[in-house]
PDB file of C-alpha atoms in Angstrom:
ATOM      1  CA  LYS A 300      57.031  94.216 101.993  1.00 92.00           C
ATOM      2  CA  THR A 301      54.315  92.513 104.032  1.00 94.00           C
ATOM      3  CA  THR A 302      50.677  92.823 105.014  1.00 93.00           C
ATOM      4  CA  ALA A 303      51.870  93.955 108.449  1.00 94.00           C
ATOM      5  CA  ASP A 304      53.729  96.830 106.759  1.00 95.00           C
ATOM      6  CA  ILE A 305      50.528  97.838 104.965  1.00 95.00           C
ATOM      7  CA  LEU A 306      48.608  97.801 108.232  1.00 96.00           C
ATOM      8  CA  ASN A 307      51.303  99.887 109.941  1.00 96.00           C
ATOM      9  CA  GLU A 308      51.048 102.445 107.152  1.00 96.00           C
ATOM     10  CA  LEU A 309      47.255 102.928 107.345  1.00 96.00           C
ATOM     11  CA  PRO A 310      47.106 104.902 110.612  1.00 97.00           C
ATOM     12  CA  LYS A 311      50.099 106.994 109.519  1.00 96.00           C
ATOM     13  CA  LEU A 312      48.289 107.956 106.331  1.00 97.00           C
ATOM     14  CA  HIS A 313      44.970 108.514 108.092  1.00 96.00           C
ATOM     15  CA  SER A 314      46.751 110.803 110.590  1.00 94.00           C
ATOM     16  CA  GLN A 315      47.825 112.943 107.618  1.00 94.00           C
ATOM     17  CA  TYR A 316      44.291 113.137 106.142  1.00 92.00           C
ATOM     18  CA  ILE A 317      45.141 110.628 103.423  1.00 95.00           C
ATOM     19  CA  THR A 318      42.299 108.149 103.540  1.00 93.00           C
ATOM     20  CA  PRO A 319      42.813 104.866 101.722  1.00 96.00           C
ATOM     21  CA  LEU A 320      40.062 102.306 102.382  1.00 96.00           C
ATOM     22  CA  PHE A 321      38.120 104.219 105.009  1.00 95.00           C
ATOM     23  CA  LEU A 322      37.884 107.504 106.855  1.00 93.00           C
ATOM     24  CA  PRO A 323      38.180 107.627 110.650  1.00 95.00           C
ATOM     25  CA  TYR A 324      36.738 110.617 112.501  1.00 95.00           C
ATOM     26  CA  ALA A 325      35.294 111.598 115.849  1.00 95.00           C
ATOM     27  CA  GLY A 326      31.698 112.782 115.801  1.00 94.00           C
ATOM     28  CA  GLN A 327      28.458 112.795 117.696  1.00 93.00           C
ATOM     29  CA  ASP A 328      26.903 109.442 118.368  1.00 94.00           C
ATOM     30  CA  SER A 329      23.675 109.543 116.328  1.00 93.00           C
ATOM     31  CA  LYS A 330      21.828 107.600 119.015  1.00 94.00           C
ATOM     32  CA  LYS A 331      23.313 109.400 122.022  1.00 93.00           C
ATOM     33  CA  SER A 332      23.828 113.037 121.097  1.00 91.00           C
ATOM     34  CA  ASP A 333      25.750 113.957 124.241  1.00 94.00           C
ATOM     35  CA  THR A 334      28.511 111.506 123.329  1.00 94.00           C
ATOM     36  CA  ILE A 335      31.396 111.806 120.886  1.00 95.00           C
ATOM     37  CA  ILE A 336      32.341 108.507 119.271  1.00 96.00           C
ATOM     38  CA  ILE A 337      34.857 107.271 116.708  1.00 96.00           C
ATOM     39  CA  ASN A 338      33.296 106.605 113.295  1.00 96.00           C
ATOM     40  CA  LEU A 339      34.764 104.677 110.386  1.00 97.00           C
ATOM     41  CA  ASN A 340      33.292 105.420 106.962  1.00 96.00           C
ATOM     42  CA  GLN A 341      33.831 103.328 103.853  1.00 95.00           C
ATOM     43  CA  GLY A 342      35.935 104.951 101.175  1.00 94.00           C
ATOM     44  CA  GLY A 343      39.072 104.326  99.213  1.00 95.00           C
ATOM     45  CA  LEU A 344      37.683 105.048  95.756  1.00 97.00           C
ATOM     46  CA  GLY A 345      39.496 107.404  93.408  1.00 96.00           C
ATOM     47  CA  LEU A 346      36.319 108.107  91.429  1.00 97.00           C
ATOM     48  CA  PRO A 347      33.411 109.882  93.168  1.00 95.00           C
ATOM     49  CA  ASP A 348      31.329 106.807  94.044  1.00 94.00           C
ATOM     50  CA  ARG A 349      30.604 103.172  93.286  1.00 96.00           C
ATOM     51  CA  ASP A 350      28.406 103.883  90.269  1.00 97.00           C
ATOM     52  CA  TYR A 351      31.395 105.176  88.299  1.00 97.00           C
ATOM     53  CA  TYR A 352      32.935 101.702  88.575  1.00 98.00           C
ATOM     54  CA  LEU A 353      29.829  99.559  88.161  1.00 98.00           C
ATOM     55  CA  SER A 354      27.614 101.328  85.610  1.00 97.00           C
ATOM     56  CA  ASP A 355      27.789 100.080  82.040  1.00 96.00           C
ATOM     57  CA  ASP A 356      26.579 103.213  80.262  1.00 97.00           C
ATOM     58  CA  ALA A 357      28.879 104.772  77.665  1.00 98.00           C
ATOM     59  CA  ARG A 358      29.789 107.760  79.839  1.00 97.00           C
ATOM     60  CA  SER A 359      30.860 105.581  82.794  1.00 97.00           C
ATOM     61  CA  ILE A 360      32.942 103.376  80.507  1.00 97.00           C
ATOM     62  CA  GLU A 361      34.654 106.471  79.080  1.00 98.00           C
ATOM     63  CA  ILE A 362      35.300 107.875  82.560  1.00 98.00           C
ATOM     64  CA  ARG A 363      36.934 104.597  83.637  1.00 98.00           C
ATOM     65  CA  LYS A 364      39.111 104.615  80.505  1.00 98.00           C
ATOM     66  CA  ASP A 365      40.171 108.207  81.232  1.00 98.00           C
ATOM     67  CA  TYR A 366      40.820 107.343  84.881  1.00 98.00           C
ATOM     68  CA  ILE A 367      43.198 104.541  83.866  1.00 98.00           C
ATOM     69  CA  GLU A 368      45.002 106.998  81.560  1.00 98.00           C
ATOM     70  CA  HIS A 369      45.267 109.494  84.417  1.00 98.00           C
ATOM     71  CA  LEU A 370      46.620 106.833  86.763  1.00 98.00           C
ATOM     72  CA  THR A 371      49.128 105.741  84.136  1.00 98.00           C
ATOM     73  CA  LYS A 372      50.350 109.312  83.569  1.00 98.00           C
ATOM     74  CA  THR A 373      50.670 109.897  87.307  1.00 97.00           C
ATOM     75  CA  PHE A 374      52.766 106.774  87.790  1.00 98.00           C
ATOM     76  CA  THR A 375      55.056 107.690  84.904  1.00 98.00           C
ATOM     77  CA  LEU A 376      55.576 111.124  86.474  1.00 97.00           C
ATOM     78  CA  ILE A 377      56.870 109.496  89.667  1.00 97.00           C
ATOM     79  CA  GLY A 378      59.340 107.286  87.799  1.00 97.00           C
ATOM     80  CA  TYR A 379      57.535 104.156  86.696  1.00 98.00           C
ATOM     81  CA  THR A 380      58.212 102.947  83.167  1.00 98.00           C
ATOM     82  CA  GLN A 381      55.248 103.148  80.802  1.00 98.00           C
ATOM     83  CA  GLU A 382      54.680  99.395  81.164  1.00 98.00           C
ATOM     84  CA  GLN A 383      54.941  99.495  84.975  1.00 98.00           C
ATOM     85  CA  ALA A 384      52.606 102.492  85.100  1.00 98.00           C
ATOM     86  CA  LYS A 385      50.005 100.802  82.906  1.00 98.00           C
ATOM     87  CA  MET A 386      50.121  97.639  85.051  1.00 98.00           C
ATOM     88  CA  ALA A 387      49.824  99.692  88.239  1.00 98.00           C
ATOM     89  CA  ALA A 388      46.873 101.651  86.813  1.00 98.00           C
ATOM     90  CA  GLU A 389      45.035  98.521  85.737  1.00 98.00           C
ATOM     91  CA  GLY A 390      45.699  96.912  89.121  1.00 98.00           C
ATOM     92  CA  ILE A 391      44.337  99.939  90.954  1.00 98.00           C
ATOM     93  CA  MET A 392      41.230  99.983  88.774  1.00 98.00           C
ATOM     94  CA  LYS A 393      40.611  96.313  89.528  1.00 98.00           C
ATOM     95  CA  PHE A 394      41.288  96.905  93.249  1.00 98.00           C
ATOM     96  CA  GLU A 395      38.988  99.936  93.473  1.00 98.00           C
ATOM     97  CA  THR A 396      36.292  98.132  91.491  1.00 98.00           C
ATOM     98  CA  ARG A 397      36.389  95.387  94.104  1.00 98.00           C
ATOM     99  CA  LEU A 398      35.938  98.050  96.793  1.00 97.00           C
ATOM    100  CA  ALA A 399      33.093  99.608  94.796  1.00 98.00           C
ATOM    101  CA  GLN A 400      31.261  96.285  94.640  1.00 97.00           C
ATOM    102  CA  ILE A 401      30.889  96.254  98.429  1.00 97.00           C
ATOM    103  CA  THR A 402      30.478  99.997  98.893  1.00 97.00           C
ATOM    104  CA  GLN A 403      27.001 101.164  99.814  1.00 96.00           C
ATOM    105  CA  SER A 404      25.078 103.052  97.152  1.00 95.00           C
ATOM    106  CA  ARG A 405      24.291 106.761  97.535  1.00 94.00           C
ATOM    107  CA  GLU A 406      20.781 105.848  98.633  1.00 95.00           C
ATOM    108  CA  GLN A 407      22.035 103.372 101.212  1.00 96.00           C
ATOM    109  CA  GLN A 408      24.484 105.941 102.579  1.00 94.00           C
ATOM    110  CA  ARG A 409      21.569 108.273 103.314  1.00 95.00           C
ATOM    111  CA  ASP A 410      19.799 105.652 105.450  1.00 96.00           C
ATOM    112  CA  PRO A 411      20.644 106.455 109.089  1.00 95.00           C
ATOM    113  CA  TYR A 412      19.554 102.994 110.251  1.00 95.00           C
ATOM    114  CA  LEU A 413      21.661 101.163 107.698  1.00 95.00           C
ATOM    115  CA  THR A 414      24.791 103.255 108.294  1.00 96.00           C
ATOM    116  CA  TYR A 415      24.727 103.176 112.087  1.00 97.00           C
ATOM    117  CA  ASN A 416      26.433 100.000 113.221  1.00 97.00           C
ATOM    118  CA  LYS A 417      27.883 100.329 116.686  1.00 97.00           C
ATOM    119  CA  VAL A 418      30.449  97.623 117.311  1.00 97.00           C
ATOM    120  CA  THR A 419      32.777  96.722 120.127  1.00 97.00           C
ATOM    121  CA  LEU A 420      36.460  96.309 119.471  1.00 97.00           C
ATOM    122  CA  LYS A 421      36.027  92.542 119.874  1.00 97.00           C
ATOM    123  CA  GLU A 422      33.142  92.458 117.356  1.00 97.00           C
ATOM    124  CA  MET A 423      35.144  94.491 114.857  1.00 97.00           C
ATOM    125  CA  GLN A 424      38.144  92.208 115.283  1.00 97.00           C
ATOM    126  CA  LYS A 425      35.929  89.228 114.480  1.00 97.00           C
ATOM    127  CA  LEU A 426      34.330  91.008 111.509  1.00 97.00           C
ATOM    128  CA  SER A 427      37.636  92.136 110.031  1.00 97.00           C
ATOM    129  CA  ASP A 428      40.188  89.714 111.423  1.00 96.00           C
ATOM    130  CA  GLN A 429      43.151  90.653 109.219  1.00 96.00           C
ATOM    131  CA  ILE A 430      43.371  94.108 110.809  1.00 97.00           C
ATOM    132  CA  ASP A 431      44.702  94.496 114.328  1.00 96.00           C
ATOM    133  CA  TRP A 432      42.269  97.199 115.393  1.00 97.00           C
ATOM    134  CA  THR A 433      43.999  97.834 118.720  1.00 97.00           C
ATOM    135  CA  ALA A 434      47.264  98.531 116.877  1.00 97.00           C
ATOM    136  CA  TYR A 435      45.384 100.644 114.320  1.00 97.00           C
ATOM    137  CA  PHE A 436      43.894 102.969 116.941  1.00 97.00           C
ATOM    138  CA  LYS A 437      47.178 103.157 118.843  1.00 97.00           C
ATOM    139  CA  GLY A 438      48.847 104.024 115.523  1.00 96.00           C
ATOM    140  CA  LEU A 439      46.418 106.931 115.185  1.00 95.00           C
ATOM    141  CA  GLY A 440      47.654 108.127 118.560  1.00 94.00           C
ATOM    142  CA  ILE A 441      44.272 107.823 120.253  1.00 94.00           C
ATOM    143  CA  GLU A 442      42.965 105.799 123.135  1.00 93.00           C
ATOM    144  CA  VAL A 443      41.654 102.449 121.930  1.00 94.00           C
ATOM    145  CA  PRO A 444      37.863 102.820 121.955  1.00 93.00           C
ATOM    146  CA  ILE A 445      35.594 100.349 123.699  1.00 93.00           C
ATOM    147  CA  ASP A 446      33.124 100.722 120.869  1.00 95.00           C
ATOM    148  CA  PHE A 447      32.735 102.768 117.716  1.00 96.00           C
ATOM    149  CA  VAL A 448      30.420 103.169 114.742  1.00 97.00           C
ATOM    150  CA  ILE A 449      30.969 101.718 111.291  1.00 97.00           C
ATOM    151  CA  ASP A 450      28.797 102.455 108.295  1.00 96.00           C
ATOM    152  CA  ASN A 451      29.015  99.198 106.357  1.00 97.00           C
ATOM    153  CA  PRO A 452      30.042  95.932 108.069  1.00 97.00           C
ATOM    154  CA  LYS A 453      30.344  94.086 104.731  1.00 97.00           C
ATOM    155  CA  PHE A 454      32.917  96.629 103.575  1.00 97.00           C
ATOM    156  CA  TYR A 455      35.304  95.946 106.471  1.00 97.00           C
ATOM    157  CA  SER A 456      34.865  92.199 106.122  1.00 97.00           C
ATOM    158  CA  GLU A 457      35.803  92.412 102.422  1.00 97.00           C
ATOM    159  CA  VAL A 458      38.781  94.705 103.109  1.00 97.00           C
ATOM    160  CA  SER A 459      40.017  92.036 105.492  1.00 97.00           C
ATOM    161  CA  LYS A 460      39.745  89.440 102.703  1.00 97.00           C
ATOM    162  CA  MET A 461      41.538  91.806 100.323  1.00 97.00           C
ATOM    163  CA  LEU A 462      44.495  91.920 102.691  1.00 96.00           C
ATOM    164  CA  LYS A 463      44.895  88.175 102.069  1.00 95.00           C
ATOM    165  CA  ASP A 464      43.906  88.088  98.386  1.00 95.00           C
ATOM    166  CA  GLU A 465      45.545  91.128  96.806  1.00 97.00           C
ATOM    167  CA  SER A 466      49.267  91.150  96.076  1.00 97.00           C
ATOM    168  CA  ILE A 467      51.638  93.315  98.077  1.00 97.00           C
ATOM    169  CA  GLU A 468      52.534  95.042  94.796  1.00 97.00           C
ATOM    170  CA  THR A 469      48.889  96.015  94.229  1.00 97.00           C
ATOM    171  CA  TRP A 470      48.642  97.317  97.791  1.00 97.00           C
ATOM    172  CA  LYS A 471      51.849  99.345  97.360  1.00 97.00           C
ATOM    173  CA  ASN A 472      50.567 100.869  94.140  1.00 98.00           C
ATOM    174  CA  TYR A 473      47.174 101.615  95.693  1.00 98.00           C
ATOM    175  CA  LEU A 474      48.729 103.334  98.716  1.00 97.00           C
ATOM    176  CA  THR A 475      51.181 105.210  96.483  1.00 97.00           C
ATOM    177  CA  TRP A 476      48.249 106.462  94.409  1.00 97.00           C
ATOM    178  CA  ASN A 477      46.503 107.631  97.576  1.00 97.00           C
ATOM    179  CA  VAL A 478      49.566 109.677  98.510  1.00 96.00           C
ATOM    180  CA  VAL A 479      50.541 111.188  95.163  1.00 95.00           C
ATOM    181  CA  GLY A 480      47.303 111.261  93.216  1.00 87.00           C
ATOM    182  CA  ARG A 481      44.580 112.496  95.466  1.00 72.00           C
TER     183      ARG A 481
END
């Protein structure tokens, strides 16, 4: 019903390997190989990468059209009316396109300097102020880290804005899609 409910749901989903928005994992610190650190990687797209959403070639346009049809069919299978399903599908496409616009390209994702952004909890809270990061990590059932690595600071800043800008209905549909469709 609220943004707080959405934020409470994220760590529950992430704990079940359902990864809307981003993917948390523990891995080696790229700059200190004897240390394991929490990493957060951008994600949340139903199509393979940002280019599927942003390219204007005929094939990409057709793939997006087919994706909306697939979303619509999936929502009808779980009980939405045809009209509700179509609206949900279009909302998800718009939502994921917004994510794609701030997602790093394939080339950028291969740049170890660009994708290594070690932040403190306080820095992350400032960067992405709509998410209570302490509550998020506690919700995952892990000790709240002093610092961790994020791949794309702009992504988390925009996700924070999306929590204010996007309707609760769009968020519910997006999270539902992440559970039933992927």
